[in-house]
mmCIF file of C-alpha atoms in Angstrom:
data_model
loop_
_atom_site.group_PDB
_atom_site.id
_atom_site.type_symbol
_atom_site.label_atom_id
_atom_site.label_comp_id
_atom_site.label_asym_id
_atom_site.label_seq_id
_atom_site.Cartn_x
_atom_site.Cartn_y
_atom_site.Cartn_z
ATOM 1 C CA UNK A 23 -19.037 19.581 64.014
ATOM 2 C CA UNK A 24 -19.541 23.032 65.580
ATOM 3 C CA UNK A 25 -22.093 21.888 68.029
ATOM 4 C CA UNK A 26 -20.044 18.969 69.360
ATOM 5 C CA UNK A 27 -16.254 20.319 68.966
ATOM 6 C CA UNK A 28 -16.558 22.317 72.145
ATOM 7 C CA UNK A 29 -17.469 19.756 74.941
ATOM 8 C CA UNK A 30 -16.723 16.225 72.948
ATOM 9 C CA UNK A 31 -13.210 14.874 72.866
ATOM 10 C CA UNK A 32 -11.465 11.812 72.225
ATOM 11 C CA UNK A 33 -9.077 9.488 74.357
ATOM 12 C CA UNK A 34 -7.645 6.383 73.808
ATOM 13 C CA UNK A 35 -10.705 4.952 76.033
ATOM 14 C CA UNK A 36 -13.198 6.587 73.750
ATOM 15 C CA UNK A 37 -15.579 9.848 73.333
ATOM 16 C CA UNK A 38 -16.185 12.034 76.503
ATOM 17 C CA UNK A 39 -17.936 15.082 77.558
ATOM 18 C CA UNK A 40 -15.882 17.828 79.087
ATOM 19 C CA UNK A 41 -18.876 19.462 80.393
ATOM 20 C CA UNK A 42 -20.226 16.784 82.357
ATOM 21 C CA UNK A 43 -16.733 15.796 83.664
ATOM 22 C CA UNK A 44 -16.219 19.224 84.870
ATOM 23 C CA UNK A 45 -19.506 19.490 86.713
ATOM 24 C CA UNK A 46 -20.027 15.793 87.937
ATOM 25 C CA UNK A 47 -23.968 15.627 87.552
ATOM 26 C CA UNK A 48 -25.131 13.546 90.450
ATOM 27 C CA UNK A 49 -26.339 9.905 89.862
ATOM 28 C CA UNK A 50 -30.037 9.903 90.608
ATOM 29 C CA UNK A 51 -30.531 6.146 88.903
ATOM 30 C CA UNK A 52 -29.081 3.883 86.690
ATOM 31 C CA UNK A 53 -25.399 2.496 86.574
ATOM 32 C CA UNK A 54 -22.427 4.396 88.210
ATOM 33 C CA UNK A 55 -20.315 4.540 85.489
ATOM 34 C CA UNK A 56 -22.108 6.802 82.812
ATOM 35 C CA UNK A 57 -21.228 6.705 79.188
ATOM 36 C CA UNK A 58 -19.364 10.128 77.929
ATOM 37 C CA UNK A 59 -18.715 10.755 81.773
ATOM 38 C CA UNK A 60 -17.062 7.890 83.675
ATOM 39 C CA UNK A 61 -16.511 5.793 80.766
ATOM 40 C CA UNK A 62 -15.579 6.559 77.115
ATOM 41 C CA UNK A 63 -17.829 5.929 74.178
ATOM 42 C CA UNK A 64 -16.155 3.735 71.352
ATOM 43 C CA UNK A 65 -19.164 3.836 69.198
ATOM 44 C CA UNK A 66 -18.692 6.750 66.664
ATOM 45 C CA UNK A 67 -22.456 7.488 65.989
ATOM 46 C CA UNK A 68 -24.159 10.697 65.759
ATOM 47 C CA UNK A 69 -27.210 9.296 67.219
ATOM 48 C CA UNK A 70 -25.328 8.228 70.278
ATOM 49 C CA UNK A 71 -23.785 11.682 70.814
ATOM 50 C CA UNK A 72 -27.343 13.472 70.111
ATOM 51 C CA UNK A 73 -28.698 10.951 72.896
ATOM 52 C CA UNK A 74 -26.325 12.506 75.374
ATOM 53 C CA UNK A 75 -27.122 16.196 74.649
ATOM 54 C CA UNK A 76 -30.790 15.384 75.396
ATOM 55 C CA UNK A 77 -29.786 13.107 78.513
ATOM 56 C CA UNK A 78 -30.335 15.033 82.230
ATOM 57 C CA UNK A 79 -26.624 14.507 83.157
ATOM 58 C CA UNK A 80 -25.755 16.720 80.338
ATOM 59 C CA UNK A 81 -28.541 19.230 80.626
ATOM 60 C CA UNK A 82 -27.675 19.543 84.153
ATOM 61 C CA UNK A 83 -23.867 20.678 83.295
ATOM 62 C CA UNK A 84 -24.971 22.927 80.834
ATOM 63 C CA UNK A 85 -27.045 24.871 83.195
ATOM 64 C CA UNK A 86 -24.192 25.092 85.593
ATOM 65 C CA UNK A 87 -21.844 26.071 82.832
ATOM 66 C CA UNK A 88 -24.425 28.461 81.846
ATOM 67 C CA UNK A 89 -24.418 30.021 85.319
ATOM 68 C CA UNK A 90 -20.809 30.143 85.711
ATOM 69 C CA UNK A 91 -20.487 32.191 82.320
ATOM 70 C CA UNK A 92 -22.557 35.043 83.547
ATOM 71 C CA UNK A 93 -24.681 35.928 80.397
ATOM 72 C CA UNK A 94 -22.182 34.412 77.940
ATOM 73 C CA UNK A 95 -23.476 31.310 75.566
ATOM 74 C CA UNK A 96 -22.058 27.996 76.683
ATOM 75 C CA UNK A 97 -19.674 27.796 73.600
ATOM 76 C CA UNK A 98 -18.149 31.167 74.623
ATOM 77 C CA UNK A 99 -17.949 30.505 78.217
ATOM 78 C CA UNK A 100 -16.249 27.362 77.783
ATOM 79 C CA UNK A 101 -13.910 28.330 75.239
ATOM 80 C CA UNK A 102 -11.237 29.843 77.438
ATOM 81 C CA UNK A 103 -11.470 26.341 79.360
ATOM 82 C CA UNK A 104 -10.415 24.566 76.209
ATOM 83 C CA UNK A 105 -7.528 26.766 75.226
ATOM 84 C CA UNK A 106 -6.268 26.634 78.776
ATOM 85 C CA UNK A 107 -6.273 22.967 78.617
ATOM 86 C CA UNK A 108 -4.562 22.920 74.984
ATOM 87 C CA UNK A 109 -1.819 25.256 76.189
ATOM 88 C CA UNK A 110 -1.379 22.920 79.261
ATOM 89 C CA UNK A 111 -0.817 19.961 77.330
ATOM 90 C CA UNK A 112 1.733 21.763 74.863
ATOM 91 C CA UNK A 113 3.369 23.100 77.841
ATOM 92 C CA UNK A 114 3.622 19.604 79.190
ATOM 93 C CA UNK A 115 5.040 18.270 75.681
ATOM 94 C CA UNK A 116 7.694 21.163 75.859
ATOM 95 C CA UNK A 117 8.609 20.273 79.235
ATOM 96 C CA UNK A 118 9.076 16.570 78.425
ATOM 97 C CA UNK A 119 11.119 17.556 75.059
ATOM 98 C CA UNK A 120 13.258 19.569 77.160
ATOM 99 C CA UNK A 121 14.109 16.990 79.766
ATOM 100 C CA UNK A 122 14.789 14.271 76.976
ATOM 101 C CA UNK A 123 16.896 16.979 74.862
ATOM 102 C CA UNK A 124 19.257 17.233 78.060
ATOM 103 C CA UNK A 125 19.178 13.554 78.576
ATOM 104 C CA UNK A 126 17.718 13.837 82.203
ATOM 105 C CA UNK A 127 15.535 11.362 83.809
ATOM 106 C CA UNK A 128 12.060 12.025 82.404
ATOM 107 C CA UNK A 129 10.168 9.666 84.583
ATOM 108 C CA UNK A 130 11.679 11.332 87.653
ATOM 109 C CA UNK A 131 11.918 14.826 86.952
ATOM 110 C CA UNK A 132 8.626 15.634 84.763
ATOM 111 C CA UNK A 133 6.398 15.972 87.735
ATOM 112 C CA UNK A 134 9.123 18.276 89.368
ATOM 113 C CA UNK A 135 9.538 20.543 86.431
ATOM 114 C CA UNK A 136 5.958 21.105 86.295
ATOM 115 C CA UNK A 137 5.663 21.941 89.742
ATOM 116 C CA UNK A 138 8.514 24.325 89.198
ATOM 117 C CA UNK A 139 6.806 25.866 86.296
ATOM 118 C CA UNK A 140 3.671 26.237 88.557
ATOM 119 C CA UNK A 141 5.690 28.062 90.993
ATOM 120 C CA UNK A 142 7.083 30.677 88.281
ATOM 121 C CA UNK A 143 3.422 31.523 87.264
ATOM 122 C CA UNK A 144 2.690 28.902 84.624
ATOM 123 C CA UNK A 145 -1.132 28.582 86.297
ATOM 124 C CA UNK A 146 -2.516 26.567 83.234
ATOM 125 C CA UNK A 147 -0.565 23.537 84.101
ATOM 126 C CA UNK A 148 -3.451 22.922 86.741
ATOM 127 C CA UNK A 149 -5.745 21.761 84.022
ATOM 128 C CA UNK A 150 -3.523 18.985 83.570
ATOM 129 C CA UNK A 151 -4.888 17.756 86.774
ATOM 130 C CA UNK A 152 -8.191 16.123 85.987
ATOM 131 C CA UNK A 153 -8.915 14.719 89.406
ATOM 132 C CA UNK A 154 -6.762 13.043 92.270
ATOM 133 C CA UNK A 155 -5.647 9.869 90.136
ATOM 134 C CA UNK A 156 -5.657 11.435 86.527
ATOM 135 C CA UNK A 157 -3.001 13.970 86.427
ATOM 136 C CA UNK A 158 -1.006 13.417 83.425
ATOM 137 C CA UNK A 159 2.198 12.891 85.132
ATOM 138 C CA UNK A 160 1.850 9.030 85.415
ATOM 139 C CA UNK A 161 4.815 6.733 83.843
ATOM 140 C CA UNK A 162 2.596 5.701 81.364
ATOM 141 C CA UNK A 163 1.216 9.025 80.176
ATOM 142 C CA UNK A 164 4.803 10.096 80.083
ATOM 143 C CA UNK A 165 5.689 7.048 77.907
ATOM 144 C CA UNK A 166 2.996 7.682 75.704
ATOM 145 C CA UNK A 167 3.813 11.381 75.180
ATOM 146 C CA UNK A 168 7.366 10.294 74.356
ATOM 147 C CA UNK A 169 5.942 8.001 71.531
ATOM 148 C CA UNK A 170 4.116 10.897 70.248
ATOM 149 C CA UNK A 171 7.480 13.202 70.317
ATOM 150 C CA UNK A 172 9.365 10.587 68.730
ATOM 151 C CA UNK A 173 6.841 9.985 65.742
ATOM 152 C CA UNK A 174 6.871 13.849 65.351
ATOM 153 C CA UNK A 175 10.536 13.855 65.369
ATOM 154 C CA UNK A 176 11.041 10.767 63.423
ATOM 155 C CA UNK A 177 8.424 11.668 60.508
ATOM 156 C CA UNK A 178 10.507 13.788 58.217
ATOM 157 C CA UNK A 179 13.617 11.675 58.790
ATOM 158 C CA UNK A 180 11.831 8.749 57.617
ATOM 159 C CA UNK A 181 10.414 10.553 54.559
ATOM 160 C CA UNK A 182 13.966 11.542 53.737
ATOM 161 C CA UNK A 183 15.068 7.935 53.828
ATOM 162 C CA UNK A 184 12.094 6.749 51.443
ATOM 163 C CA UNK A 185 13.343 9.173 49.057
ATOM 164 C CA UNK A 186 16.949 8.087 48.919
ATOM 165 C CA UNK A 187 18.714 6.545 46.260
ATOM 166 C CA UNK A 188 20.384 3.675 48.279
ATOM 167 C CA UNK A 189 19.874 2.170 51.612
ATOM 168 C CA UNK A 190 22.171 0.251 54.111
ATOM 169 C CA UNK A 191 21.473 -1.197 57.496
ATOM 170 C CA UNK A 192 23.958 -1.138 60.574
ATOM 171 C CA UNK A 193 23.130 -4.100 63.012
ATOM 172 C CA UNK A 194 24.236 -4.658 66.594
ATOM 173 C CA UNK A 195 23.242 -7.055 69.116
ATOM 174 C CA UNK A 196 23.563 -5.496 72.662
ATOM 175 C CA UNK A 197 22.112 -5.690 76.195
ATOM 176 C CA UNK A 198 20.539 -3.503 78.626
ATOM 177 C CA UNK A 199 20.702 -2.981 82.353
ATOM 178 C CA UNK A 200 18.436 -5.939 82.900
ATOM 179 C CA UNK A 201 20.645 -7.918 80.695
ATOM 180 C CA UNK A 202 17.647 -8.222 78.088
ATOM 181 C CA UNK A 203 18.900 -8.670 74.519
ATOM 182 C CA UNK A 204 18.616 -5.762 72.191
ATOM 183 C CA UNK A 205 18.922 -5.273 68.504
ATOM 184 C CA UNK A 206 20.321 -1.774 67.657
ATOM 185 C CA UNK A 207 19.369 -0.571 64.197
ATOM 186 C CA UNK A 208 21.040 2.259 62.246
ATOM 187 C CA UNK A 209 20.420 3.377 58.611
ATOM 188 C CA UNK A 210 22.618 4.819 56.364
ATOM 189 C CA UNK A 211 21.071 6.098 53.109
ATOM 190 C CA UNK A 212 22.504 8.029 50.078
ATOM 191 C CA UNK A 213 20.552 11.235 48.682
ATOM 192 C CA UNK A 214 20.242 12.575 45.115
ATOM 193 C CA UNK A 215 23.458 14.493 45.305
ATOM 194 C CA UNK A 216 25.542 11.715 46.584
ATOM 195 C CA UNK A 217 25.846 12.489 50.381
ATOM 196 C CA UNK A 218 25.693 9.880 53.066
ATOM 197 C CA UNK A 219 23.737 10.422 56.201
ATOM 198 C CA UNK A 220 23.187 8.237 59.470
ATOM 199 C CA UNK A 221 20.183 7.946 61.137
ATOM 200 C CA UNK A 222 19.107 5.607 64.505
ATOM 201 C CA UNK A 223 16.282 3.675 63.101
ATOM 202 C CA UNK A 224 15.051 1.473 66.197
ATOM 203 C CA UNK A 225 15.966 -0.518 69.402
ATOM 204 C CA UNK A 226 14.407 -3.590 69.368
ATOM 205 C CA UNK A 227 13.917 -5.925 72.404
ATOM 206 C CA UNK A 228 14.927 -9.845 71.552
ATOM 207 C CA UNK A 229 13.271 -12.916 72.971
ATOM 208 C CA UNK A 230 16.719 -14.675 72.407
ATOM 209 C CA UNK A 231 20.011 -14.162 70.337
ATOM 210 C CA UNK A 232 19.167 -16.434 67.616
ATOM 211 C CA UNK A 233 19.697 -15.622 63.842
ATOM 212 C CA UNK A 234 15.619 -16.166 63.152
ATOM 213 C CA UNK A 235 14.875 -13.828 65.765
ATOM 214 C CA UNK A 236 17.241 -11.135 64.577
ATOM 215 C CA UNK A 237 15.931 -11.558 61.090
ATOM 216 C CA UNK A 238 12.062 -11.350 62.100
ATOM 217 C CA UNK A 239 13.181 -8.006 64.100
ATOM 218 C CA UNK A 240 14.481 -6.565 61.007
ATOM 219 C CA UNK A 241 12.040 -7.275 58.955
ATOM 220 C CA UNK A 242 9.294 -6.013 61.333
ATOM 221 C CA UNK A 243 11.101 -2.703 61.718
ATOM 222 C CA UNK A 244 11.521 -2.548 58.013
ATOM 223 C CA UNK A 245 7.900 -2.681 57.408
ATOM 224 C CA UNK A 246 6.645 -0.649 60.328
ATOM 225 C CA UNK A 247 8.875 2.167 59.184
ATOM 226 C CA UNK A 248 7.632 1.309 55.385
ATOM 227 C CA UNK A 249 11.256 1.538 54.157
ATOM 228 C CA UNK A 250 11.920 0.862 50.447
ATOM 229 C CA UNK A 251 13.391 -2.572 50.848
ATOM 230 C CA UNK A 252 13.989 -2.746 46.849
ATOM 231 C CA UNK A 253 16.873 -0.122 47.455
ATOM 232 C CA UNK A 254 18.505 -2.003 50.326
ATOM 233 C CA UNK A 255 22.086 -2.583 49.295
ATOM 234 C CA UNK A 256 24.112 -2.829 52.494
ATOM 235 C CA UNK A 257 24.210 -4.596 55.781
ATOM 236 C CA UNK A 258 26.628 -3.928 58.342
ATOM 237 C CA UNK A 259 27.276 -6.404 61.317
ATOM 238 C CA UNK A 260 29.864 -6.725 64.033
ATOM 239 C CA UNK A 261 30.729 -10.168 62.838
ATOM 240 C CA UNK A 262 29.776 -12.466 65.230
ATOM 241 C CA UNK A 263 28.808 -15.802 64.001
ATOM 242 C CA UNK A 264 25.125 -15.218 64.556
ATOM 243 C CA UNK A 265 25.522 -12.570 62.250
ATOM 244 C CA UNK A 266 27.734 -13.999 59.418
ATOM 245 C CA UNK A 267 27.134 -17.638 59.785
ATOM 246 C CA UNK A 268 27.248 -19.581 56.288
ATOM 247 C CA UNK A 269 24.706 -21.674 56.382
ATOM 248 C CA UNK A 270 21.705 -19.798 58.577
ATOM 249 C CA UNK A 271 23.368 -16.436 59.761
ATOM 250 C CA UNK A 272 21.476 -12.992 59.450
ATOM 251 C CA UNK A 273 23.352 -11.856 56.768
ATOM 252 C CA UNK A 274 22.497 -15.400 54.904
ATOM 253 C CA UNK A 275 18.741 -14.953 55.525
ATOM 254 C CA UNK A 276 18.583 -11.446 54.517
ATOM 255 C CA UNK A 277 20.468 -11.796 51.505
ATOM 256 C CA UNK A 278 18.140 -14.867 50.489
ATOM 257 C CA UNK A 279 15.062 -12.345 50.919
ATOM 258 C CA UNK A 280 16.861 -9.449 49.467
ATOM 259 C CA UNK A 281 19.179 -10.423 46.553
ATOM 260 C CA UNK A 282 20.750 -6.980 46.056
ATOM 261 C CA UNK A 283 22.404 -7.050 49.776
ATOM 262 C CA UNK A 284 25.868 -7.085 50.415
ATOM 263 C CA UNK A 285 26.994 -8.006 53.876
ATOM 264 C CA UNK A 286 30.283 -6.756 55.431
ATOM 265 C CA UNK A 287 31.559 -7.318 59.036
ATOM 266 C CA UNK A 288 32.546 -4.237 60.831
ATOM 267 C CA UNK A 289 36.191 -3.247 60.099
ATOM 268 C CA UNK A 290 36.724 -1.864 63.638
ATOM 269 C CA UNK A 291 35.288 -4.866 65.173
ATOM 270 C CA UNK A 292 37.468 -7.240 63.175
ATOM 271 C CA UNK A 293 40.594 -5.144 63.919
ATOM 272 C CA UNK A 294 39.994 -5.462 67.760
ATOM 273 C CA UNK A 295 39.262 -9.205 67.654
ATOM 274 C CA UNK A 296 42.572 -9.712 65.444
ATOM 275 C CA UNK A 297 44.555 -7.492 67.892
ATOM 276 C CA UNK A 298 42.949 -9.214 70.947
ATOM 277 C CA UNK A 299 43.955 -12.743 69.477
ATOM 278 C CA UNK A 300 47.339 -11.295 68.413
ATOM 279 C CA UNK A 301 48.083 -10.078 72.033
ATOM 280 C CA UNK A 302 47.056 -13.375 73.585
ATOM 281 C CA UNK A 303 50.324 -14.852 72.101
ATOM 282 C CA UNK A 304 52.239 -12.298 74.175
ATOM 283 C CA UNK A 305 51.887 -13.771 78.008
ATOM 284 C CA UNK A 306 52.567 -9.837 79.372
ATOM 285 C CA UNK A 307 49.673 -8.340 77.375
ATOM 286 C CA UNK A 308 47.177 -11.254 78.260
ATOM 287 C CA UNK A 309 48.401 -10.687 82.038
ATOM 288 C CA UNK A 310 47.764 -6.996 81.880
ATOM 289 C CA UNK A 311 44.658 -7.297 80.258
ATOM 290 C CA UNK A 312 43.575 -9.439 83.086
ATOM 291 C CA UNK A 313 44.803 -7.321 85.614
ATOM 292 C CA UNK A 314 42.751 -4.301 84.528
ATOM 293 C CA UNK A 315 39.744 -6.197 84.189
ATOM 294 C CA UNK A 316 40.146 -7.568 87.708
ATOM 295 C CA UNK A 317 40.848 -4.303 89.174
ATOM 296 C CA UNK A 318 37.719 -3.057 87.611
ATOM 297 C CA UNK A 319 35.554 -5.878 88.870
ATOM 298 C CA UNK A 320 37.156 -5.267 92.320
ATOM 299 C CA UNK A 321 35.550 -1.834 92.858
ATOM 300 C CA UNK A 322 32.393 -2.209 90.630
ATOM 301 C CA UNK A 323 31.053 -5.327 92.766
ATOM 302 C CA UNK A 324 31.466 -3.395 96.102
ATOM 303 C CA UNK A 325 29.724 -0.165 97.157
ATOM 304 C CA UNK A 326 32.370 -0.075 100.098
ATOM 305 C CA UNK A 327 35.157 -0.227 97.689
ATOM 306 C CA UNK A 328 33.878 2.429 95.511
ATOM 307 C CA UNK A 329 33.347 4.738 98.725
ATOM 308 C CA UNK A 330 36.800 4.062 99.580
ATOM 309 C CA UNK A 331 37.919 4.984 96.200
ATOM 310 C CA UNK A 332 36.114 7.899 96.051
ATOM 311 C CA UNK A 333 37.396 9.379 99.425
ATOM 312 C CA UNK A 334 40.742 8.587 98.368
ATOM 313 C CA UNK A 335 40.380 10.697 95.127
ATOM 314 C CA UNK A 336 38.599 13.564 97.098
ATOM 315 C CA UNK A 337 41.794 13.614 99.346
ATOM 316 C CA UNK A 338 44.205 13.884 96.670
ATOM 317 C CA UNK A 339 42.080 16.269 94.633
ATOM 318 C CA UNK A 340 41.404 13.949 91.826
ATOM 319 C CA UNK A 341 38.130 14.069 89.274
ATOM 320 C CA UNK A 342 36.168 11.483 87.236
ATOM 321 C CA UNK A 343 37.731 8.656 89.235
ATOM 322 C CA UNK A 344 36.272 5.442 87.689
ATOM 323 C CA UNK A 345 38.271 2.244 86.872
ATOM 324 C CA UNK A 346 37.386 1.362 83.242
ATOM 325 C CA UNK A 347 36.335 -1.982 82.002
ATOM 326 C CA UNK A 348 38.275 -3.516 79.300
ATOM 327 C CA UNK A 349 36.244 -5.291 76.489
ATOM 328 C CA UNK A 350 37.502 -7.280 73.615
ATOM 329 C CA UNK A 351 34.730 -6.093 71.194
ATOM 330 C CA UNK A 352 35.345 -2.340 71.980
ATOM 331 C CA UNK A 353 38.532 -1.210 70.304
ATOM 332 C CA UNK A 354 38.830 1.859 72.388
ATOM 333 C CA UNK A 355 38.148 0.260 75.813
ATOM 334 C CA UNK A 356 41.679 -0.690 76.784
ATOM 335 C CA UNK A 357 43.205 2.291 75.748
ATOM 336 C CA UNK A 358 40.779 4.368 78.046
ATOM 337 C CA UNK A 359 41.317 2.148 81.099
ATOM 338 C CA UNK A 360 44.841 2.623 80.760
ATOM 339 C CA UNK A 361 44.561 6.426 80.500
ATOM 340 C CA UNK A 362 42.196 6.609 83.479
ATOM 341 C CA UNK A 363 44.338 4.453 85.518
ATOM 342 C CA UNK A 364 47.714 6.580 84.646
ATOM 343 C CA UNK A 365 45.640 9.676 85.616
ATOM 344 C CA UNK A 366 44.263 8.329 89.031
ATOM 345 C CA UNK A 367 46.941 5.911 90.095
ATOM 346 C CA UNK A 368 47.530 7.480 93.169
ATOM 347 C CA UNK A 369 44.147 7.166 94.525
ATOM 348 C CA UNK A 370 43.688 3.864 93.350
ATOM 349 C CA UNK A 371 46.990 2.597 95.051
ATOM 350 C CA UNK A 372 45.753 4.433 98.261
ATOM 351 C CA UNK A 373 42.679 2.707 98.106
ATOM 352 C CA UNK A 374 43.987 -0.695 97.796
ATOM 353 C CA UNK A 375 46.090 -0.117 100.530
ATOM 354 C CA UNK A 376 43.309 1.234 102.587
ATOM 355 C CA UNK A 377 41.353 -2.314 101.900
ATOM 356 C CA UNK A 378 44.489 -4.493 102.545
ATOM 357 C CA UNK A 379 45.274 -2.949 105.700
ATOM 358 C CA UNK A 380 41.953 -2.116 107.463
ATOM 359 C CA UNK A 381 39.570 -5.106 105.968
ATOM 360 C CA UNK A 382 42.660 -7.399 105.501
ATOM 361 C CA UNK A 383 41.299 -8.050 101.944
ATOM 362 C CA UNK A 384 43.715 -10.617 100.312
ATOM 363 C CA UNK A 385 42.634 -9.553 96.756
ATOM 364 C CA UNK A 386 43.470 -5.663 97.299
ATOM 365 C CA UNK A 387 46.937 -7.131 98.562
ATOM 366 C CA UNK A 388 47.394 -9.238 95.510
ATOM 367 C CA UNK A 389 46.439 -6.310 93.027
#
């Protein structure tokens, strides 16, 4: 409503008065936390708002705003402030989007990027600083802004998926840096012209790795994203027992719920596991893979050894020096580990010799 829109605004904590929060009317009597000023109002009724308009703190703030306006009306005087705050929020979103788009640490770099923008003349970012404690730069605020950006980016993608002819899910269970179990969900869909598209759907934290937990997480995501389960025809998994179990696996439970579903284990995972099992019969291959993994763990588990390896690489003029890990379920990991070791072999040998001679390390000598 016109009489409210220039000073009343809504947050997750309720409705607040922008004029009163700007001028901070003194507390003469009553509670220290006043409605619309220190505390948001969650009762969305017109009479509550009109009662605030006639209150003494609001009248005090209006008089001060009028005196600052130098003859303009309250709405005209306050309009530039509203526009500046609006521009500041949009600028904050743009800065955050740039960090995410360039895969930079947003929690760490977001305040720094805003400071740089201010140094370059973007003065409206000062409007983000409500007070000393509230400045739209906290981790919580950044996370909320990211959720808003994600919803905006995701919305047209979900609409495209909902209008598709057929849908299939790709499910992979992973762990994050804190070793928490996570479910990585991708969706493939077929449009009316027969083209296949692949999109990331969600990353869900699991309480445990049981089939029931995985199935509950998948159904929750399908419901939250409002995807048409009547057109869900395919399920791709990594072939693990929890996914493909005949009696109570994820594929079995989802097939019971969605009868049209066809489950397929990832061909690349199956080929990698078959090659791994076949190579175990060749003693040389098993020892070779173990040596690669021991070499990776030797440097990864010690900052001093990593520093020695880095110093050797700098002396020999080598770049991108890192001893790769070998994983049985990652079909390119062994190739990458061998390729990297072949390229940086002089530096690795020099680092091992340094550890064996200087620190008398028996593991380095054995490797």
